[in-house]
Amino acid sequence: MSGVERIRTVFEKTRREGRAAFMPYHAMGYPNREQTLAIVKALAESGADLFEIGIPHSDPLADGPTIQTATYTALTQGTTVADCLAMVRELRAAGVTQPFCAMTYFNPLFAYGVERFVEDGVQAGIDGLIVPDLPPEEAEEVEAACRRAGLATIYLLAPTSTEARIRLVAQHATGFIYLVSVTGITGERAELPPDLADFVRRVRQHTDLPLAVGFGISNGQQAAAVARLADGVIVGSALVKAAGSPDGVDAVRRLATELAAGAAHPA
Amino acid sequence: MTQGAKDPQRVNYRAVPDESGHFGPYGGKFVPETLMPALEELEEAYLQARSDPDFLAELAYLQRTYVGRPTPITYARRLSEHLGGAQIYLKREDLAHTGAHKINNALGQALLMKRKMGKTRIVAETGAGQHGVATATAAALLGIECVVYMGTVDMARQEPNVFRMRLLGTEVRGVDSGSRTLKDAINEAIRDWVTNVRTTHYLLGSALGPHPYPAMVRDFQSVIGQEALQQMLDSQDGPGRLPDVIVACVGGGSNAIGIFHPFLEYEQVRLIGVEAGGLGIESGQHAARFADPKLGRLGVLQGTKSYVLQDEDGQIALTHSISAGLDYASVGPEHAWLRDLGRSEYTYCTDEQAMAGFKALCELEGIIPALESAHAIGHVLKLAPQMDKDQIILVNLSGRGDKDLGTVMKELK
Ligand SMILES: Cc1ncc(COP(=O)(O)O)c(C=O)c1O
């Protein structure tokens, strides 16, 4: 099965079960290598349907302070792109089967070599690619390489996206589309924006691809509210923050269980 | 002069960027989706403004009556005699209001926002503080709310400019992440912009970032080269002919592209950009994107594809320069393109060579240059003696050195 197909299978399953997919993000290498492996395994056991594997970059300009600090910590410990792929391989070997979408910025990908990254990524067990600073206009090479390898090219849409841009992204995206819930950067937010339902509806008119909502979701209640609107609930900063607490793995397990339950029970 | 215009082989320097914002393989728009509509809106406003006589007239009026344009060119007689080679002329952007070329772009963009875009708030970043001061000034003049991000290392280096911005009613926010210099200030400004994009214009300070910034900033700065071209051809104030060489320092590349651009068709004029060599290329502590084959490679930073100082993993390298305004890991995409074409050349000065340029200009001409501009002078110290007495160098003196006195005092102790 290709990455695109594996991702499709996940959403078919969650749709059948009448729930949204729970899609946690983790910053690879944070707080360190060992903990990363333990945390992703804990997430896998706590109801994760699909992972976002954050490959750290020195200049993560779409990220808020939590993820910025976490990825910076990972970098200071020497985490490289190759290390991240090695961790993915280990997680596969340890029996983690959920799809992995690599989330990184364009420059680390470009420096590694787009073609080489896609090849090595597929071998390691990557199924899709999310690059927040790579709009479809600049993505020809990445899309071609992903198409050949069966990797999903996942694009973001934002509340500011015009109809024309929604159409453009819908044409280029495979796997799912990542809806940024707020005009802003990653980070926990006390409340979900009131116009979220409207935004999801606007995008829905243009595509049958699964729509996953991320940025700002931090508890089970919010996850349940998003699950009512969309096919997937993406959670980053709140889990990364939990991962950084003294009892990191347990804290992640607790929060993930709550979030997965929320995603399973649309409010 | 060569009959360039009739040569079919000739490059059309005015055809860049293309519609997608590329200068050959460089440039483009590498930004989060939230900003893509804002960039489209900005491009439209700028294209409109460029051919709107009312807008251009108001900008020209402010340049004349507020900025003090045209800035003169000055023949540097004693420096020329001292070096014993080419005749050296200085384009005096240090005499523009607020003390650097940055005001040309700040005023242009602020006016664009006010007249064409219906936004109410400006965010900007600053390294040397000159762009921040220029933006704060334009914001005060036009009555716009303004926030400037600045790395805390730069805030310490450029304390007077921090105080100036605050006097002008701008909020200065210190940035404590990463290298705590310009690159990180740009990240924070972009994050603010992503969050407040509906009301806020990002007033980017150099000829870099995503399209349309490199083109727009170039156009606002090209007033330097347009004036310089006329002034050089004038036989009363100038030499009455084109220069043989133009030298400008290159941080992001705005003062350099501003003076280069109107001269691009004059292929006999050599164009030389001077990067910050810091403690030397081998030390790795510099900001010479073109001169370091190991760290300086094609990449993407902050919205644009160009040469970027980075490690093998694509992580952006820490840079060093005695001058905050040159201390940046990437360079404007048009420079990379012109360099590929062989139309412009790039070299560097170390901190030490820049200090030599700084002192020479102070002692021989009575002009205290910005440390950025001192890099251009530093190169002239090497270049002029190799040239003939009837040859001419035009240096873009991008700014004055008041802001740098703290740094220089420490350096010369
Ligand atoms: C006086 C002066 N010159 C030059 C620069 C470098 O910028 P650019 O390369 O965009 O001209 C700066 C930047 O702050 C500056 O203040």
PDB file of N, CA and C in Angstrom, chain A residues 74-128:
ATOM      1  N   ALA A  74      15.523  20.157  20.519  1.00  0.00           N
ATOM      2  CA  ALA A  74      15.900  18.980  19.728  1.00  0.00           C
ATOM      3  C   ALA A  74      17.152  19.269  18.901  1.00  0.00           C
ATOM      4  N   LEU A  75      17.217  20.453  18.339  1.00  0.00           N
ATOM      5  CA  LEU A  75      18.387  20.799  17.510  1.00  0.00           C
ATOM      6  C   LEU A  75      19.648  20.917  18.341  1.00  0.00           C
ATOM      7  N   THR A  76      19.520  21.493  19.522  1.00  0.00           N
ATOM      8  CA  THR A  76      20.719  21.643  20.352  1.00  0.00           C
ATOM      9  C   THR A  76      21.245  20.283  20.811  1.00  0.00           C
ATOM     10  N   GLN A  77      20.365  19.276  20.768  1.00  0.00           N
ATOM     11  CA  GLN A  77      20.840  17.928  21.092  1.00  0.00           C
ATOM     12  C   GLN A  77      21.367  17.214  19.851  1.00  0.00           C
ATOM     13  N   GLY A  78      21.424  17.960  18.748  1.00  0.00           N
ATOM     14  CA  GLY A  78      22.032  17.403  17.543  1.00  0.00           C
ATOM     15  C   GLY A  78      21.098  16.610  16.654  1.00  0.00           C
ATOM     16  N   THR A  79      19.802  16.744  16.848  1.00  0.00           N
ATOM     17  CA  THR A  79      18.846  16.001  16.020  1.00  0.00           C
ATOM     18  C   THR A  79      18.947  16.443  14.552  1.00  0.00           C
ATOM     19  N   THR A  80      19.175  15.488  13.662  1.00  0.00           N
ATOM     20  CA  THR A  80      19.257  15.798  12.241  1.00  0.00           C
ATOM     21  C   THR A  80      18.056  15.188  11.512  1.00  0.00           C
ATOM     22  N   VAL A  81      17.937  15.537  10.224  1.00  0.00           N
ATOM     23  CA  VAL A  81      16.880  14.951   9.415  1.00  0.00           C
ATOM     24  C   VAL A  81      17.068  13.425   9.377  1.00  0.00           C
ATOM     25  N   ALA A  82      18.299  12.997   9.191  1.00  0.00           N
ATOM     26  CA  ALA A  82      18.585  11.554   9.143  1.00  0.00           C
ATOM     27  C   ALA A  82      18.199  10.876  10.462  1.00  0.00           C
ATOM     28  N   ASP A  83      18.473  11.533  11.584  1.00  0.00           N
ATOM     29  CA  ASP A  83      18.072  10.976  12.890  1.00  0.00           C
ATOM     30  C   ASP A  83      16.562  10.783  12.957  1.00  0.00           C
ATOM     31  N   CYS A  84      15.842  11.765  12.445  1.00  0.00           N
ATOM     32  CA  CYS A  84      14.374  11.684  12.508  1.00  0.00           C
ATOM     33  C   CYS A  84      13.888  10.476  11.712  1.00  0.00           C
ATOM     34  N   LEU A  85      14.481  10.271  10.537  1.00  0.00           N
ATOM     35  CA  LEU A  85      14.083   9.113   9.742  1.00  0.00           C
ATOM     36  C   LEU A  85      14.471   7.818  10.451  1.00  0.00           C
ATOM     37  N   ALA A  86      15.613   7.828  11.113  1.00  0.00           N
ATOM     38  CA  ALA A  86      16.032   6.640  11.870  1.00  0.00           C
ATOM     39  C   ALA A  86      15.043   6.342  12.994  1.00  0.00           C
ATOM     40  N   MET A  87      14.554   7.389  13.650  1.00  0.00           N
ATOM     41  CA  MET A  87      13.565   7.188  14.726  1.00  0.00           C
ATOM     42  C   MET A  87      12.273   6.603  14.154  1.00  0.00           C
ATOM     43  N   VAL A  88      11.890   7.083  12.985  1.00  0.00           N
ATOM     44  CA  VAL A  88      10.692   6.541  12.335  1.00  0.00           C
ATOM     45  C   VAL A  88      10.884   5.042  12.073  1.00  0.00           C
ATOM     46  N   ARG A  89      12.064   4.688  11.556  1.00  0.00           N
ATOM     47  CA  ARG A  89      12.349   3.263  11.292  1.00  0.00           C
ATOM     48  C   ARG A  89      12.224   2.434  12.570  1.00  0.00           C
ATOM     49  N   GLU A  90      12.786   2.972  13.644  1.00  0.00           N
ATOM     50  CA  GLU A  90      12.727   2.251  14.918  1.00  0.00           C
ATOM     51  C   GLU A  90      11.301   2.082  15.406  1.00  0.00           C
ATOM     52  N   LEU A  91      10.502   3.142  15.207  1.00  0.00           N
ATOM     53  CA  LEU A  91       9.110   3.065  15.656  1.00  0.00           C
ATOM     54  C   LEU A  91       8.337   2.027  14.845  1.00  0.00           C
ATOM     55  N   ARG A  92       8.626   1.969  13.563  1.00  0.00           N
ATOM     56  CA  ARG A  92       8.001   0.934  12.733  1.00  0.00           C
ATOM     57  C   ARG A  92       8.418  -0.453  13.228  1.00  0.00           C
ATOM     58  N   ALA A  93       9.697  -0.596  13.491  1.00  0.00           N
ATOM     59  CA  ALA A  93      10.208  -1.884  13.962  1.00  0.00           C
ATOM     60  C   ALA A  93       9.564  -2.276  15.290  1.00  0.00           C
ATOM     61  N   ALA A  94       9.240  -1.239  16.095  1.00  0.00           N
ATOM     62  CA  ALA A  94       8.640  -1.511  17.403  1.00  0.00           C
ATOM     63  C   ALA A  94       7.128  -1.744  17.291  1.00  0.00           C
ATOM     64  N   GLY A  95       6.611  -1.729  16.061  1.00  0.00           N
ATOM     65  CA  GLY A  95       5.211  -2.105  15.888  1.00  0.00           C
ATOM     66  C   GLY A  95       4.225  -0.957  15.794  1.00  0.00           C
ATOM     67  N   VAL A  96       4.706   0.276  15.647  1.00  0.00           N
ATOM     68  CA  VAL A  96       3.784   1.396  15.440  1.00  0.00           C
ATOM     69  C   VAL A  96       3.330   1.375  13.980  1.00  0.00           C
ATOM     70  N   THR A  97       2.034   1.271  13.743  1.00  0.00           N
ATOM     71  CA  THR A  97       1.553   1.060  12.368  1.00  0.00           C
ATOM     72  C   THR A  97       0.819   2.245  11.774  1.00  0.00           C
ATOM     73  N   GLN A  98       0.454   3.236  12.588  1.00  0.00           N
ATOM     74  CA  GLN A  98      -0.308   4.373  12.073  1.00  0.00           C
ATOM     75  C   GLN A  98       0.505   5.146  11.029  1.00  0.00           C
ATOM     76  N   PRO A  99      -0.168   5.772  10.066  1.00  0.00           N
ATOM     77  CA  PRO A  99       0.568   6.580   9.087  1.00  0.00           C
ATOM     78  C   PRO A  99       1.370   7.705   9.751  1.00  0.00           C
ATOM     79  N   PHE A 100       2.519   7.956   9.187  1.00  0.00           N
ATOM     80  CA  PHE A 100       3.386   9.065   9.629  1.00  0.00           C
ATOM     81  C   PHE A 100       3.444  10.128   8.542  1.00  0.00           C
ATOM     82  N   CYS A 101       3.111  11.353   8.912  1.00  0.00           N
ATOM     83  CA  CYS A 101       3.315  12.458   7.977  1.00  0.00           C
ATOM     84  C   CYS A 101       4.459  13.314   8.507  1.00  0.00           C
ATOM     85  N   ALA A 102       5.485  13.445   7.708  1.00  0.00           N
ATOM     86  CA  ALA A 102       6.603  14.292   8.130  1.00  0.00           C
ATOM     87  C   ALA A 102       6.171  15.745   8.010  1.00  0.00           C
ATOM     88  N   MET A 103       6.416  16.504   9.065  1.00  0.00           N
ATOM     89  CA  MET A 103       6.094  17.934   9.036  1.00  0.00           C
ATOM     90  C   MET A 103       7.394  18.695   9.221  1.00  0.00           C
ATOM     91  N   THR A 104       7.790  19.412   8.190  1.00  0.00           N
ATOM     92  CA  THR A 104       9.015  20.190   8.327  1.00  0.00           C
ATOM     93  C   THR A 104       8.949  21.404   7.427  1.00  0.00           C
ATOM     94  N   TYR A 105       9.947  22.248   7.528  1.00  0.00           N
ATOM     95  CA  TYR A 105      10.006  23.432   6.670  1.00  0.00           C
ATOM     96  C   TYR A 105      10.794  23.094   5.412  1.00  0.00           C
ATOM     97  N   PHE A 106      10.685  23.977   4.412  1.00  0.00           N
ATOM     98  CA  PHE A 106      11.246  23.614   3.126  1.00  0.00           C
ATOM     99  C   PHE A 106      12.771  23.482   3.162  1.00  0.00           C
ATOM    100  N   ASN A 107      13.463  24.342   3.899  1.00  0.00           N
ATOM    101  CA  ASN A 107      14.924  24.317   3.772  1.00  0.00           C
ATOM    102  C   ASN A 107      15.597  23.020   4.229  1.00  0.00           C
ATOM    103  N   PRO A 108      15.206  22.444   5.341  1.00  0.00           N
ATOM    104  CA  PRO A 108      15.806  21.154   5.702  1.00  0.00           C
ATOM    105  C   PRO A 108      15.546  20.075   4.647  1.00  0.00           C
ATOM    106  N   LEU A 109      14.363  20.100   4.084  1.00  0.00           N
ATOM    107  CA  LEU A 109      13.996  19.152   3.043  1.00  0.00           C
ATOM    108  C   LEU A 109      14.856  19.365   1.798  1.00  0.00           C
ATOM    109  N   PHE A 110      14.990  20.616   1.431  1.00  0.00           N
ATOM    110  CA  PHE A 110      15.752  20.992   0.243  1.00  0.00           C
ATOM    111  C   PHE A 110      17.235  20.655   0.430  1.00  0.00           C
ATOM    112  N   ALA A 111      17.744  20.907   1.628  1.00  0.00           N
ATOM    113  CA  ALA A 111      19.163  20.642   1.894  1.00  0.00           C
ATOM    114  C   ALA A 111      19.439  19.138   1.866  1.00  0.00           C
ATOM    115  N   TYR A 112      18.520  18.372   2.379  1.00  0.00           N
ATOM    116  CA  TYR A 112      18.675  16.913   2.375  1.00  0.00           C
ATOM    117  C   TYR A 112      18.586  16.390   0.944  1.00  0.00           C
ATOM    118  N   GLY A 113      17.831  17.114   0.119  1.00  0.00           N
ATOM    119  CA  GLY A 113      17.561  16.681  -1.260  1.00  0.00           C
ATOM    120  C   GLY A 113      16.151  16.135  -1.319  1.00  0.00           C
ATOM    121  N   VAL A 114      15.298  16.776  -2.098  1.00  0.00           N
ATOM    122  CA  VAL A 114      13.887  16.417  -2.118  1.00  0.00           C
ATOM    123  C   VAL A 114      13.720  14.944  -2.510  1.00  0.00           C
ATOM    124  N   GLU A 115      14.359  14.593  -3.618  1.00  0.00           N
ATOM    125  CA  GLU A 115      14.270  13.235  -4.139  1.00  0.00           C
ATOM    126  C   GLU A 115      14.747  12.207  -3.092  1.00  0.00           C
ATOM    127  N   ARG A 116      15.910  12.520  -2.519  1.00  0.00           N
ATOM    128  CA  ARG A 116      16.518  11.612  -1.554  1.00  0.00           C
ATOM    129  C   ARG A 116      15.653  11.505  -0.299  1.00  0.00           C
ATOM    130  N   PHE A 117      15.093  12.630   0.119  1.00  0.00           N
ATOM    131  CA  PHE A 117      14.250  12.609   1.307  1.00  0.00           C
ATOM    132  C   PHE A 117      13.040  11.711   1.084  1.00  0.00           C
ATOM    133  N   VAL A 118      12.436  11.855  -0.077  1.00  0.00           N
ATOM    134  CA  VAL A 118      11.238  11.068  -0.357  1.00  0.00           C
ATOM    135  C   VAL A 118      11.581   9.573  -0.393  1.00  0.00           C
ATOM    136  N   GLU A 119      12.685   9.241  -1.048  1.00  0.00           N
ATOM    137  CA  GLU A 119      13.101   7.824  -1.092  1.00  0.00           C
ATOM    138  C   GLU A 119      13.398   7.277   0.303  1.00  0.00           C
ATOM    139  N   ASP A 120      14.266   7.990   1.024  1.00  0.00           N
ATOM    140  CA  ASP A 120      14.631   7.531   2.372  1.00  0.00           C
ATOM    141  C   ASP A 120      13.410   7.533   3.288  1.00  0.00           C
ATOM    142  N   GLY A 121      12.552   8.519   3.100  1.00  0.00           N
ATOM    143  CA  GLY A 121      11.363   8.634   3.933  1.00  0.00           C
ATOM    144  C   GLY A 121      10.443   7.442   3.748  1.00  0.00           C
ATOM    145  N   VAL A 122      10.199   7.084   2.490  1.00  0.00           N
ATOM    146  CA  VAL A 122       9.325   5.942   2.217  1.00  0.00           C
ATOM    147  C   VAL A 122       9.913   4.677   2.832  1.00  0.00           C
ATOM    148  N   GLN A 123      11.220   4.516   2.657  1.00  0.00           N
ATOM    149  CA  GLN A 123      11.886   3.342   3.235  1.00  0.00           C
ATOM    150  C   GLN A 123      11.733   3.290   4.742  1.00  0.00           C
ATOM    151  N   ALA A 124      11.836   4.465   5.372  1.00  0.00           N
ATOM    152  CA  ALA A 124      11.760   4.505   6.833  1.00  0.00           C
ATOM    153  C   ALA A 124      10.329   4.276   7.320  1.00  0.00           C
ATOM    154  N   GLY A 125       9.337   4.658   6.482  1.00  0.00           N
ATOM    155  CA  GLY A 125       7.952   4.483   6.918  1.00  0.00           C
ATOM    156  C   GLY A 125       7.152   5.767   6.943  1.00  0.00           C
ATOM    157  N   ILE A 126       7.554   6.748   6.159  1.00  0.00           N
ATOM    158  CA  ILE A 126       6.801   8.003   6.054  1.00  0.00           C
ATOM    159  C   ILE A 126       5.723   7.839   4.982  1.00  0.00           C
ATOM    160  N   ASP A 127       4.551   8.404   5.244  1.00  0.00           N
ATOM    161  CA  ASP A 127       3.426   8.252   4.310  1.00  0.00           C
ATOM    162  C   ASP A 127       2.996   9.561   3.651  1.00  0.00           C
ATOM    163  N   GLY A 128       3.353  10.660   4.256  1.00  0.00           N
ATOM    164  CA  GLY A 128       2.918  11.938   3.708  1.00  0.00           C
ATOM    165  C   GLY A 128       3.854  13.052   4.139  1.00  0.00           C
TER     166      GLY A 128
END
